[in-house]
Coordinates of C-alpha atoms and ligand atoms in Angstrom, one line a residue:
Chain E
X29 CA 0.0 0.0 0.0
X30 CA 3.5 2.4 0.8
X31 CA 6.5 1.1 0.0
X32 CA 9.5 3.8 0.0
X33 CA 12.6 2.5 -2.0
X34 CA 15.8 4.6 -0.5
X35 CA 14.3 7.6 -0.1
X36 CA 16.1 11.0 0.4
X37 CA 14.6 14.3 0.9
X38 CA 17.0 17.4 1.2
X39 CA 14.9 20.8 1.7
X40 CA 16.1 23.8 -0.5
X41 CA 17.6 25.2 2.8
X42 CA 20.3 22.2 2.6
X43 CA 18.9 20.3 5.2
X44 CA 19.1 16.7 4.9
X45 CA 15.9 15.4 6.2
X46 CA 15.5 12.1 5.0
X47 CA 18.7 10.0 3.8
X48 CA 18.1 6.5 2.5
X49 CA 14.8 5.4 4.0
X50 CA 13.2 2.1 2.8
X51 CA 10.1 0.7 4.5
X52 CA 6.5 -1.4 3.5
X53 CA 3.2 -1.3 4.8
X54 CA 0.9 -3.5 3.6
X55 CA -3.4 -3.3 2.7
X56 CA -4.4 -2.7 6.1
X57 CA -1.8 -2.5 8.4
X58 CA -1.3 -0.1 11.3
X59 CA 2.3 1.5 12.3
X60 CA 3.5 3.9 14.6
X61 CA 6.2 6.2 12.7
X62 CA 8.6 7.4 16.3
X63 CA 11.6 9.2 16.5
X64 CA 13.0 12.3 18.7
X65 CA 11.8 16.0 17.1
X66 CA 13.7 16.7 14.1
X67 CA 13.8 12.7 12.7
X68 CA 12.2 13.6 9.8
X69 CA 8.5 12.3 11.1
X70 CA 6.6 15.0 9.6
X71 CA 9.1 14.8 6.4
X72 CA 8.4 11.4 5.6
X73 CA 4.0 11.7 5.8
X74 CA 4.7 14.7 3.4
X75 CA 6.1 12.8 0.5
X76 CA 2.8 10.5 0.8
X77 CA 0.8 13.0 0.6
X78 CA 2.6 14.8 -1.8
X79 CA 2.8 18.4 0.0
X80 CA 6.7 17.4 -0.5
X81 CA 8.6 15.3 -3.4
X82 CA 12.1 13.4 -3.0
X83 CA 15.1 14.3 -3.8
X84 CA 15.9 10.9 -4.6
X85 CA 14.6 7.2 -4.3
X86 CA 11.1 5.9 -5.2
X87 CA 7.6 6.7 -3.1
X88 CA 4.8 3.9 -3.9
X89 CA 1.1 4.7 -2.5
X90 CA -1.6 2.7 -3.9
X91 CA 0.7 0.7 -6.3
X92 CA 1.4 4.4 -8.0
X93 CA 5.3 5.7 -8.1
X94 CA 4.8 9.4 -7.1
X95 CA 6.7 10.8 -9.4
X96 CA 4.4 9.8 -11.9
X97 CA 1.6 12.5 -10.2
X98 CA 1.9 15.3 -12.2
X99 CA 0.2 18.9 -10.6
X100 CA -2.9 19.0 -11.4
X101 CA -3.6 15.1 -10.5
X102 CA -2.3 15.4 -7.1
X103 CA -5.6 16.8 -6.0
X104 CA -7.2 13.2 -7.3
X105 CA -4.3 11.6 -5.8
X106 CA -5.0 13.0 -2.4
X107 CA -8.5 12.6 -2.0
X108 CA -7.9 8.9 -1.6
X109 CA -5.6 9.3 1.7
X110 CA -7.2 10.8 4.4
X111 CA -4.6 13.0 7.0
X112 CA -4.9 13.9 10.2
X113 CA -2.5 17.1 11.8
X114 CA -1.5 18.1 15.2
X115 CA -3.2 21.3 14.7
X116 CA -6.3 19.3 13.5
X117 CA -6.6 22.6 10.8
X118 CA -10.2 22.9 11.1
X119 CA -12.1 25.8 9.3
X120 CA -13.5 28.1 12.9
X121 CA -15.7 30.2 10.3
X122 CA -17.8 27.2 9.6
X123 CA -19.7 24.4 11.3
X124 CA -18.6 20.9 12.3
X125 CA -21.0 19.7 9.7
X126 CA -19.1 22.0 6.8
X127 CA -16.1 20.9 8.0
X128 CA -16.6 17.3 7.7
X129 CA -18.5 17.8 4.8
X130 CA -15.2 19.7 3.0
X131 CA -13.9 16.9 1.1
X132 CA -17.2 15.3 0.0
X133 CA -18.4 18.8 -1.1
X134 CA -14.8 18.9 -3.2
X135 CA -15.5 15.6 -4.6
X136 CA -19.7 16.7 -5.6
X137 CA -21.0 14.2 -3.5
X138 CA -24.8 15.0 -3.9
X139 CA -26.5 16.7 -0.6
X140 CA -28.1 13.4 -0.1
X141 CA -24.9 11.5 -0.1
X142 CA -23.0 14.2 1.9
X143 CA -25.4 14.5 4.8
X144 CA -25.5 10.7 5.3
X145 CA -21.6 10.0 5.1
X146 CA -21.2 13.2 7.4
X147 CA -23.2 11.9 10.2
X148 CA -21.6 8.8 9.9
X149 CA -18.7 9.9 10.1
X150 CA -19.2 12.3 12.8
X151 CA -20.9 9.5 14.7
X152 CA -17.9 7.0 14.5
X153 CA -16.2 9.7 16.5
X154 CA -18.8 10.3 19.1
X155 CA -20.1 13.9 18.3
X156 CA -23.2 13.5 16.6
X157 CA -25.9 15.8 17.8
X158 CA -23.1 18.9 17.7
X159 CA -22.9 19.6 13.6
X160 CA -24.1 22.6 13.6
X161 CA -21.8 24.1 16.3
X162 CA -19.0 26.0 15.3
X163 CA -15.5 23.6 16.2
X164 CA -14.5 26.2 18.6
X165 CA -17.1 25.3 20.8
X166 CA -15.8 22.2 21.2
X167 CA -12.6 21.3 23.5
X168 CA -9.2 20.4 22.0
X169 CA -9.8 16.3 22.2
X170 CA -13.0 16.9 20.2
X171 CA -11.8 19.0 17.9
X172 CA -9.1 16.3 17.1
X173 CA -11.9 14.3 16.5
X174 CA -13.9 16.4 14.0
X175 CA -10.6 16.4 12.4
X176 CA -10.6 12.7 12.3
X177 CA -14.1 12.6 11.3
X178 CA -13.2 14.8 8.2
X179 CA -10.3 12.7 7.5
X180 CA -12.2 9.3 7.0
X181 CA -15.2 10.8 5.9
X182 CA -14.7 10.0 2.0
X183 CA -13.4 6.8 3.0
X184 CA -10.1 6.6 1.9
X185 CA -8.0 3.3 2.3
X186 CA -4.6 5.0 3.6
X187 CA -4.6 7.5 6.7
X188 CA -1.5 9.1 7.8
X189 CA -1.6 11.2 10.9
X190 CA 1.2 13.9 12.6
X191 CA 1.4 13.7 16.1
X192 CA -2.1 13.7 16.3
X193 CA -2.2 13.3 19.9
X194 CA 0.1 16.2 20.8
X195 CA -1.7 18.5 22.9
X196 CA -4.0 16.2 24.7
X197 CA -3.7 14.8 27.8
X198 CA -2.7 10.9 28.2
X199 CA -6.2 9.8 28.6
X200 CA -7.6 11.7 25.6
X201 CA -4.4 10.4 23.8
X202 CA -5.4 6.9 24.1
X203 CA -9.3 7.2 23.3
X204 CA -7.9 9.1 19.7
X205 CA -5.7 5.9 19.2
X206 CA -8.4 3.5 20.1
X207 CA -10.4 5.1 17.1
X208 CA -7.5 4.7 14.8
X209 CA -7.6 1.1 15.6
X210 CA -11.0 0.8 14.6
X211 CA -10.5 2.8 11.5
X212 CA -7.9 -0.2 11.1
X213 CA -10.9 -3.0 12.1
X214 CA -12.0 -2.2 9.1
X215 CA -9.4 -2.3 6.9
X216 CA -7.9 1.4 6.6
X217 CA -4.0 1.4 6.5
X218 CA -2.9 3.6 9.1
X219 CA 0.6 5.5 9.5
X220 CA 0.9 7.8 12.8
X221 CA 3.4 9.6 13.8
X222 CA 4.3 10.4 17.2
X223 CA 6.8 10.6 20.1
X224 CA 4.8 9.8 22.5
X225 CA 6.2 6.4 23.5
X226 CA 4.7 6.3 26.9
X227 CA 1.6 5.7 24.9
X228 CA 2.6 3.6 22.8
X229 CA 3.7 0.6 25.0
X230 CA -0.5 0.7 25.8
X231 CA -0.6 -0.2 22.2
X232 CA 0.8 -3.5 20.2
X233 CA 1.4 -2.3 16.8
X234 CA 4.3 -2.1 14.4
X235 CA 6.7 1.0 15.3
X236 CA 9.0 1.9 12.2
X237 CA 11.6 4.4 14.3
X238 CA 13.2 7.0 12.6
X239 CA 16.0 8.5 13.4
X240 CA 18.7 10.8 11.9
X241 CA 16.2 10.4 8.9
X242 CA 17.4 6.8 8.3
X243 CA 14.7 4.1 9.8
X244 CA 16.9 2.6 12.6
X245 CA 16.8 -1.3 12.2
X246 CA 16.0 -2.7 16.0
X247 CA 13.0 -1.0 15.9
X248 CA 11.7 -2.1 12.2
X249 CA 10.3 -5.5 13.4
X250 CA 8.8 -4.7 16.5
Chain G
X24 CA -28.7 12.8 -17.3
X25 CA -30.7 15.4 -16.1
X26 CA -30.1 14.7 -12.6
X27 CA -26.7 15.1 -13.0
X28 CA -26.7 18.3 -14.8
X29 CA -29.2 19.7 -12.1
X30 CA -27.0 18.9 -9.5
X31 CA -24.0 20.7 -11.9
X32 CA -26.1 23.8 -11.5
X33 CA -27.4 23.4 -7.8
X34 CA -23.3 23.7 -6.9
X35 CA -22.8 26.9 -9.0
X36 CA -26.1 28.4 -7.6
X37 CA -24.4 27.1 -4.3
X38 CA -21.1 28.8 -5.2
X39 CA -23.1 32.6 -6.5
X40 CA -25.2 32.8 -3.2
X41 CA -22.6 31.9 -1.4
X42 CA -20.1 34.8 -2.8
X43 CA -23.1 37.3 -2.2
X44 CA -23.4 36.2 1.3
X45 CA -20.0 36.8 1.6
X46 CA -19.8 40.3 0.1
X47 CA -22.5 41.2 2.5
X48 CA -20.4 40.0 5.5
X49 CA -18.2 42.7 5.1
X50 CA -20.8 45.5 3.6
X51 CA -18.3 48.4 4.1
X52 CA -15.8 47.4 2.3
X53 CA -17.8 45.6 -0.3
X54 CA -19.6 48.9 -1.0
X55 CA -16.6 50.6 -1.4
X56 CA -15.7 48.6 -4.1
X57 CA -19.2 48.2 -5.7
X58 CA -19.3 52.0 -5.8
X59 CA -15.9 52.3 -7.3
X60 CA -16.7 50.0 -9.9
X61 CA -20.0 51.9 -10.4
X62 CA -18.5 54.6 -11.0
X63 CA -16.1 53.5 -13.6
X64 CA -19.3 52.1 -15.4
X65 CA -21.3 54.7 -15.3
X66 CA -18.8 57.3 -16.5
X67 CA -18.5 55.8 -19.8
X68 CA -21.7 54.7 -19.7
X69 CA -23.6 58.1 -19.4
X70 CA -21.5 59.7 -21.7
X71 CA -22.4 57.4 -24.3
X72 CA -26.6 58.0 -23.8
X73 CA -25.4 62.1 -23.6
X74 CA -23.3 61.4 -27.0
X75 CA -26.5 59.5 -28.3
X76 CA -28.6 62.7 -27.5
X77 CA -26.2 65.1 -29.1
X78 CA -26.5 63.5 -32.4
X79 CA -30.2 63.2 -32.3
X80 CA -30.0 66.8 -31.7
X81 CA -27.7 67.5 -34.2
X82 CA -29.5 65.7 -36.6
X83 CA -32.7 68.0 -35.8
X84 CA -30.6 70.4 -36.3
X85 CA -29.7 70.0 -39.9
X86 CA -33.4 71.1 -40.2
X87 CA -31.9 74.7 -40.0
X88 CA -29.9 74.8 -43.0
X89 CA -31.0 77.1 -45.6
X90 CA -30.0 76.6 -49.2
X91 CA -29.0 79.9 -51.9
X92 CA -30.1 78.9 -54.9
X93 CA -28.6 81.4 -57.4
X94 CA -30.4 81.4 -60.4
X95 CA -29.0 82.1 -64.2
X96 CA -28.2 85.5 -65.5
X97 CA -31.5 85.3 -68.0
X98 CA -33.9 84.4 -65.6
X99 CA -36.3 87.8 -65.5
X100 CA -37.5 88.9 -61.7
X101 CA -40.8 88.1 -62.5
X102 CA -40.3 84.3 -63.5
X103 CA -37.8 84.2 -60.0
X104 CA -40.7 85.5 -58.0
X105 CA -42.8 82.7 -59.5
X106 CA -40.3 79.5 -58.7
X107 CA -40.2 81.5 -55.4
X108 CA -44.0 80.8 -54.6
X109 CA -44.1 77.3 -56.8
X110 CA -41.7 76.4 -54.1
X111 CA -42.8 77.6 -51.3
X112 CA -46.2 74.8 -52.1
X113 CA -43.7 71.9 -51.9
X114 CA -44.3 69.8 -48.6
X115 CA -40.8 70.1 -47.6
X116 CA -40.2 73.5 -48.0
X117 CA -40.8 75.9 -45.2
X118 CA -40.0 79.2 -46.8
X119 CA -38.8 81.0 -49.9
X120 CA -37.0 84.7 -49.8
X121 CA -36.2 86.1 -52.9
X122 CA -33.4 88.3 -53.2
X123 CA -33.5 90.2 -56.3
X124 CA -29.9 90.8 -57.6
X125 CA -29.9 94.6 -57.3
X126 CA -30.7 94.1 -53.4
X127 CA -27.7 91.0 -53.1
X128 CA -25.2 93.9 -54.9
X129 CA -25.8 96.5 -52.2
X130 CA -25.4 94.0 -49.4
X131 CA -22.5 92.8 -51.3
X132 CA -21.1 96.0 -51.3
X133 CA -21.7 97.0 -47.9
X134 CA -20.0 94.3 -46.2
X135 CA -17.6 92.4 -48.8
X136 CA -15.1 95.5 -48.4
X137 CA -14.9 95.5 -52.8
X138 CA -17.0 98.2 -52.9
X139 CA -14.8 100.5 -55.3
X140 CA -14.2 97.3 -57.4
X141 CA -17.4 96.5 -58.0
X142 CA -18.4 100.3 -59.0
X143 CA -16.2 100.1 -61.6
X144 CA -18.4 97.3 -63.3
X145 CA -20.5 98.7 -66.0
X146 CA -23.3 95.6 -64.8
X147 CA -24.4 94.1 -62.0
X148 CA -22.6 90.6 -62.1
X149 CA -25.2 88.9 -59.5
X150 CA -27.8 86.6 -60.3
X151 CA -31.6 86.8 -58.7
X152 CA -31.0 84.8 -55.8
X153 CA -34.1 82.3 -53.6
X154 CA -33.2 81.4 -50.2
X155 CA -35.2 78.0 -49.7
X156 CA -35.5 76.4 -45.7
X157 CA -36.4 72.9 -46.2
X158 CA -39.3 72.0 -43.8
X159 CA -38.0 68.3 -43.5
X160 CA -35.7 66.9 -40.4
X161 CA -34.1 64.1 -41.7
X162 CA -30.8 64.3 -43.9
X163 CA -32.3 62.3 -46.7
X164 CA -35.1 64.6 -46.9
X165 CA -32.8 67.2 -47.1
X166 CA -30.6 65.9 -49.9
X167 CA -33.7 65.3 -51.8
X168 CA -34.6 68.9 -51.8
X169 CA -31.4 69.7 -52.9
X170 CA -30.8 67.5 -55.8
X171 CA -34.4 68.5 -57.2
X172 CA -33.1 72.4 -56.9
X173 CA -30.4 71.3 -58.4
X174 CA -32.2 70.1 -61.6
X175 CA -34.4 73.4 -61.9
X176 CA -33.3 74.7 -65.5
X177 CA -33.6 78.1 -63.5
X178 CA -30.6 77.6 -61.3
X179 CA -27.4 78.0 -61.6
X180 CA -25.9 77.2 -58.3
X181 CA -27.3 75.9 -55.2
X182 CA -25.1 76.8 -52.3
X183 CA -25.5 74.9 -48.8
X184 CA -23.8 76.6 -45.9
X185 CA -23.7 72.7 -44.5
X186 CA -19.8 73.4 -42.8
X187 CA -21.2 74.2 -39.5
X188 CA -23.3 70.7 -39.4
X189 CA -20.1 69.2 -40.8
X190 CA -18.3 70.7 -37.8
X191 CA -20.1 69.8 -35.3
X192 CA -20.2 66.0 -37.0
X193 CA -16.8 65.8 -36.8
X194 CA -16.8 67.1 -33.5
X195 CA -18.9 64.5 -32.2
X196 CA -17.5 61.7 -34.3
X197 CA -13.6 62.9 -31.9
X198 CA -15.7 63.1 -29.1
X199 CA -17.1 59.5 -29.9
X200 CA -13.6 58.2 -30.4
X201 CA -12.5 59.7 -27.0
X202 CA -15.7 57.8 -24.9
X203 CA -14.6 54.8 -26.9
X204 CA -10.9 55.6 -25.1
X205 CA -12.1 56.0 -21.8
X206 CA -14.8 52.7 -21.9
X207 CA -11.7 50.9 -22.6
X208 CA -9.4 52.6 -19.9
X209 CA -12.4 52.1 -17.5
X210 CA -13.2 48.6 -18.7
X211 CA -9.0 48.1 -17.5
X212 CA -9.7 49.9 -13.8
X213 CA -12.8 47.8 -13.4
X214 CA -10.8 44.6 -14.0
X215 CA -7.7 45.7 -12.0
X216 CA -9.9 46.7 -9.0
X217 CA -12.0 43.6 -9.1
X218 CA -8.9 41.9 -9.7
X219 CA -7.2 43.5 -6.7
X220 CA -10.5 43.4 -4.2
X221 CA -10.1 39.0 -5.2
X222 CA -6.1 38.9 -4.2
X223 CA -7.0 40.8 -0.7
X224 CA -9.5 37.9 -1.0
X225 CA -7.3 34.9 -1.5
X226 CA -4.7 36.2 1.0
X227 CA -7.1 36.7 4.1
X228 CA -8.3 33.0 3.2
X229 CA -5.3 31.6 2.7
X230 CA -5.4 28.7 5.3
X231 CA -8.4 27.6 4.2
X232 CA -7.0 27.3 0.6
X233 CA -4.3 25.2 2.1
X234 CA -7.1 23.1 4.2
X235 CA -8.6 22.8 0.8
X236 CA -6.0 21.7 -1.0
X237 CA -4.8 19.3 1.6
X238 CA -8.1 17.5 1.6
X239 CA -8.0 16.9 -2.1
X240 CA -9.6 20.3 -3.7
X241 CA -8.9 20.9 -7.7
X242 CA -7.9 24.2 -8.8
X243 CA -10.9 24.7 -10.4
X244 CA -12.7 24.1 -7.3
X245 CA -10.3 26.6 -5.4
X246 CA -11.1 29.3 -8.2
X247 CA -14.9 29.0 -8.3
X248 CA -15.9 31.0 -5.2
X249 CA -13.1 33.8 -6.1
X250 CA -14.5 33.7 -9.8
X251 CA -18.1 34.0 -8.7
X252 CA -16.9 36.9 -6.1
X253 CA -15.9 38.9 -9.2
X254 CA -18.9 38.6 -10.7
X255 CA -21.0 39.6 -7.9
X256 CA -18.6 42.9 -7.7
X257 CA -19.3 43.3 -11.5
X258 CA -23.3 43.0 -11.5
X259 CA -23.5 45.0 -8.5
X260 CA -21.5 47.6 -9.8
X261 CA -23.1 47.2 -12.9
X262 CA -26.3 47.9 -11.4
X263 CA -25.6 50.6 -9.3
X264 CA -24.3 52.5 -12.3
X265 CA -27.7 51.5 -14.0
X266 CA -29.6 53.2 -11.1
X267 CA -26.8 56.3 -11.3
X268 CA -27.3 57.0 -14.8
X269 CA -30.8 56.4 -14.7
X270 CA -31.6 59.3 -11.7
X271 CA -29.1 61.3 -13.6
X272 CA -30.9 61.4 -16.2
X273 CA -34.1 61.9 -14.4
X274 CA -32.7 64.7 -12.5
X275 CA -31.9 66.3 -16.3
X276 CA -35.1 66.0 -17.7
X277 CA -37.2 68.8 -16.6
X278 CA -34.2 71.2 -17.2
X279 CA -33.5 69.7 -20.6
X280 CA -37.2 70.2 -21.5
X281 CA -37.7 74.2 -20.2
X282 CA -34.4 74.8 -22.0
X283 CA -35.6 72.7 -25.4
X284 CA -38.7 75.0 -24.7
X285 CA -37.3 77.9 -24.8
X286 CA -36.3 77.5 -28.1
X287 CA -38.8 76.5 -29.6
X288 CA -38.0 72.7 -29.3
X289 CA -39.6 69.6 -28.6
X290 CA -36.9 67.8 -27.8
X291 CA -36.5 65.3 -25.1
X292 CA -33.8 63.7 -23.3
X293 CA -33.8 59.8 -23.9
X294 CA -32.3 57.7 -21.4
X295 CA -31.4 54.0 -21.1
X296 CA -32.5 51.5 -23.6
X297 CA -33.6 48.5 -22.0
X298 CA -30.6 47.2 -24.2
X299 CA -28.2 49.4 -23.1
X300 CA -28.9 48.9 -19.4
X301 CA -28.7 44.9 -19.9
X302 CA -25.2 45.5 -21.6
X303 CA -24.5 47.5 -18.7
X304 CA -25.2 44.6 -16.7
X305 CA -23.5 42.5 -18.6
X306 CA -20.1 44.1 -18.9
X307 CA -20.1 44.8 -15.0
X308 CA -20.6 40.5 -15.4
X309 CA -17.9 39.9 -17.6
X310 CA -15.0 42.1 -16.2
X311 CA -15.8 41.1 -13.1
X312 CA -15.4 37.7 -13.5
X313 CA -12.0 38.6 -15.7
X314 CA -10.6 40.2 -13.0
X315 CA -11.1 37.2 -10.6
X316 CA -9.9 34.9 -13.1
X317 CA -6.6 37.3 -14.0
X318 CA -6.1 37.2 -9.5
X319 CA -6.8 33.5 -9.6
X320 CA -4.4 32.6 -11.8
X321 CA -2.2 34.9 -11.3
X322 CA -2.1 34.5 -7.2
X323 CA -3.8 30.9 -6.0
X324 CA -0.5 28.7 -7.5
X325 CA 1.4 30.1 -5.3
X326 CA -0.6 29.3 -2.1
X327 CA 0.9 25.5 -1.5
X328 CA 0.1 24.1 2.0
X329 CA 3.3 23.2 4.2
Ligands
ADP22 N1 10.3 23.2 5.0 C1 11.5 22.9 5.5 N2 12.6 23.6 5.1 C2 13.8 23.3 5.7 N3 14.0 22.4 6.6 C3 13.0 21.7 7.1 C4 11.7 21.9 6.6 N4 10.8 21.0 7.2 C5 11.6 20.3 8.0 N5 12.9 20.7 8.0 C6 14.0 20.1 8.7 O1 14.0 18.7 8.4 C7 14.3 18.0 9.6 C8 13.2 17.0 9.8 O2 12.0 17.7 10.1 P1 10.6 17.0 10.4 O3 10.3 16.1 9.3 O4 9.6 18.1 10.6 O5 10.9 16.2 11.7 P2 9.9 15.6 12.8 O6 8.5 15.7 12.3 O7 10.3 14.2 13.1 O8 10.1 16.5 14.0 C9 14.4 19.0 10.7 O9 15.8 19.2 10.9 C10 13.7 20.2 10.2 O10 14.4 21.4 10.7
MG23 MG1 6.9 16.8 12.9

């Protein structure tokens, strides 16, 4: 489903953030991507979702070499992986509803279509009832999960998310993780970065650690 | 089939009401802009419907050309005095003077400053002379007249002080040419103010772009509220220069008319053609949505989430 092939990413500033990284995930699969600030966490999600390319080596998502998405496709491209941020990048000038709605709106779902998918969506993350409020009524942990809700809402098969669970408390750290895991019940691949290994030893999944921007090898096969 | 393309047009009516209610979220601004664009419209605009006027007028006002129709040396007075009535029956002939020749000498004399040169002619060189005013309005009624004194074995010469029409043709034909200059310089402002209004546009949303993008959004979807924001700024300003012009011109009426009055004149100010006023409308439309599209293009590439 992602397969990188020695993958190097060097930003424009010189900075080598990724050199030599080679890794598979598999149809369904869920992996923790660790590693200390400044691995090259954040680096690595971006090639998948193609916000950044590599400098060198080969990116695979869906069978389809990245380098092969050309501009204007990458907005197709994308709509099949659903991501998930840290700073959940919700729209505060419209409802919860609109906001989970976004990507089914972009992909002219039909009203009908888009209501349904919304609430179920927004369901599967325990706020339904709140749709029309605006996401700053809601506290950070839900708001992480409207951001979830928007994520899976078109379904995709691949979601990556960036240290989605960095400003919540342990508890509400766990519950967001619990709901990635049944995302991954049901068959979406799941790639989530974080640091957080305290919370991660509550978990028994694959952890692919990063480090230097090379995957360090102990940690692979976990 | 249908369904689909229903749907097609429930998302653009989305996308125009949408773009509304946003121009109405900030009504300040917006109306700063709508009124400059108004009044970029409107200035070319109205000078075109005041240019229209003029040359109704000035076509009315071929009406007071008279024509000299010198006649030949061996036409007696008598027989002149009898074209001059004969003529005077005609339907498009208002009047008839006759000027008998010894009459056109002294005046000649008086003010032509040859007075000693022409004493010193044994004979009176000048014909019997009839002034004819045409009665008709239009040129071709006009022209008509003219050729048919033309053909009177009688005349000579028929003599049309026409330069002062011709003037004042040309006059409006330069002043034509100089509206046509400024509809295009205007048609320019509307489409870099529009075009400026949509960049302040796309850089106070520019998070949400990058939300948009990042969740999978085409460029084409990106562009279509900024597009349809343009053309709301274009028909509104469109409109509002409809409604300028057309109080203008009702303020101008009742003046227009006691003036027309006072000379004698019927005439009446015309305002907006139901025509003009949809072009109106529809140029507001179509530079508007130019000057979005020039700011989309130009500006939305850039915006790359990070
Ligand atoms: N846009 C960028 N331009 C230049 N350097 C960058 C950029 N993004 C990240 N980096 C650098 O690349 C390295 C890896 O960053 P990142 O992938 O964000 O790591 P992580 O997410 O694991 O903290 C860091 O040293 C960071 O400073
Ligand atoms: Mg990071």
């Amino acid at each position: 489903m992602i397969r990188f092939e020695n993958v190097h990413k060097r930003y424009p500033s010189g900075r080598d953030a990724l050199s030599g990284v080679s890794f598979e995930m598999q149809a369904g699969e869920m992996a923790f991507l660790t590693g200390p600030s400044g691995a090259g966490k954040s680096t690595l999600l971006k090639l998948i979702a193609l916000i950044e390319r590599p400098t060198r080596g080969t990116v695979l998502v869906h069978n389809q070499n990245t380098s092969r998405v050309r501009r204007r496709q990458i907005p197709y491209f994308r709509r099949r992986i659903g991501i998930v941020f840290q700073d959940h990048k919700l729209l505060n000038d419209r409802t919860i509803f609109d906001n989970v709605a976004l990507p089914l709106v972009i992909s002219a779902l039909r009203r009908r279509d888009i209501e349904r998918r919304v609430r179920a969506a927004l369901d599967q993350v325990g706020l339904l009832g709140r749709e029309m409020n605006s996401p700053l009524t809601l506290s950070a942990g839900e708001q992480q999960r409207v951001g979830i809700a928007r994520a899976v809402a078109s379904r995709p098969d691949i979601v990556i998310a960036d240290e989605p669970t960095g400003n919540l408390d342990p508890a509400l750290s766990l519950e967001i993780m619990q709901l990635f895991e049944r995302f991954n019940d049901v068959g979406v691949t799941m790639l989530i970065a974080t640091h957080d290994l305290e919370l991660l030893d509550r978990l028994d999944h694959r952890r692919l650690r990063i480090d230097g921007g090379k995957i360090a090898k102990a940690a692979t096969d976990v | 089939m249908f369904r689909r393309t229903s749907h097609y047009f429930s998302l653009h009516a989305q996308n125009f009401l949408g773009a509304f209610g946003r121009l109405l979220r900030q009504p300040v601004g917006s109306a700063m802009t709508i009124i400059v664009i108004a009044i970029a419209l409107a200035l070319p605009a109205g000078l075109r419907v005041l240019l229209n006027n003029f040359e109704t007028l000035s076509g009315s006002w071929a009406g007071a050309i008279d024509f000299s129709v010198y006649l030949t040396m061996e036409v007696e007075e008598s027989r002149a005095r009898e074209l001059a009535v004969a003529l005077e029956r005609r339907d498009d002939v208002l009047q008839v003077v006759f000027v008998p020749r010894d009459a056109a000498l002294e005046e000649f004399q008086s003010y032509s400053g040859f007075g000693a040169a022409l004493d010193a002619l044994d004979e009176n060189p000048l014909p019997h002379a009839l002034v004819v005013r045409p009665a008709g309005d239009s040129r071709e009624q006009i022209e008509a007249l003219a050729a048919d004194l033309i053909e009177l074995t009688e005349t000579e010469l028929v003599q049309v002080d026409t330069a002062w029409v011709e003037r004042m043709r040309s006059m409006l034909l330069l002043v034509a040419r100089i509206v046509d200059l400024a509809t295009v310089l205007l048609a320019l402002a509307v489409v870099l103010v529009i075009g400026n209004t949509i960049r302040l546009e796309i850089n106070n949303r520019r998070t949400e772009i990058e939300v948009v993008k990042l969740v999978g959004g085409s460029d084409a979807f990106i562009r279509r509220p900024f597009l349809y924001m343009g053309l709301c700024y274009g028909l509104s300003g469109g409109l509002l220069a409809m409604l300028t012009i057309v109080a203008s011109l009702f303020t101008l009426t009742g003046p227009v008319r006691s003036l027309a009055g006072l000379y004698g004149s019927s005439f009446e100010l015309r305002g907006l053609t139901p025509e003009q006023a949809l072009l109106l409308l529809g140029a507001g439309a179509v530079l508007g949505w130019a000057g979005a599209g020039v700011a989309t293009a130009r500006h939305l590439r850039a915006i790359e989430p990070t």
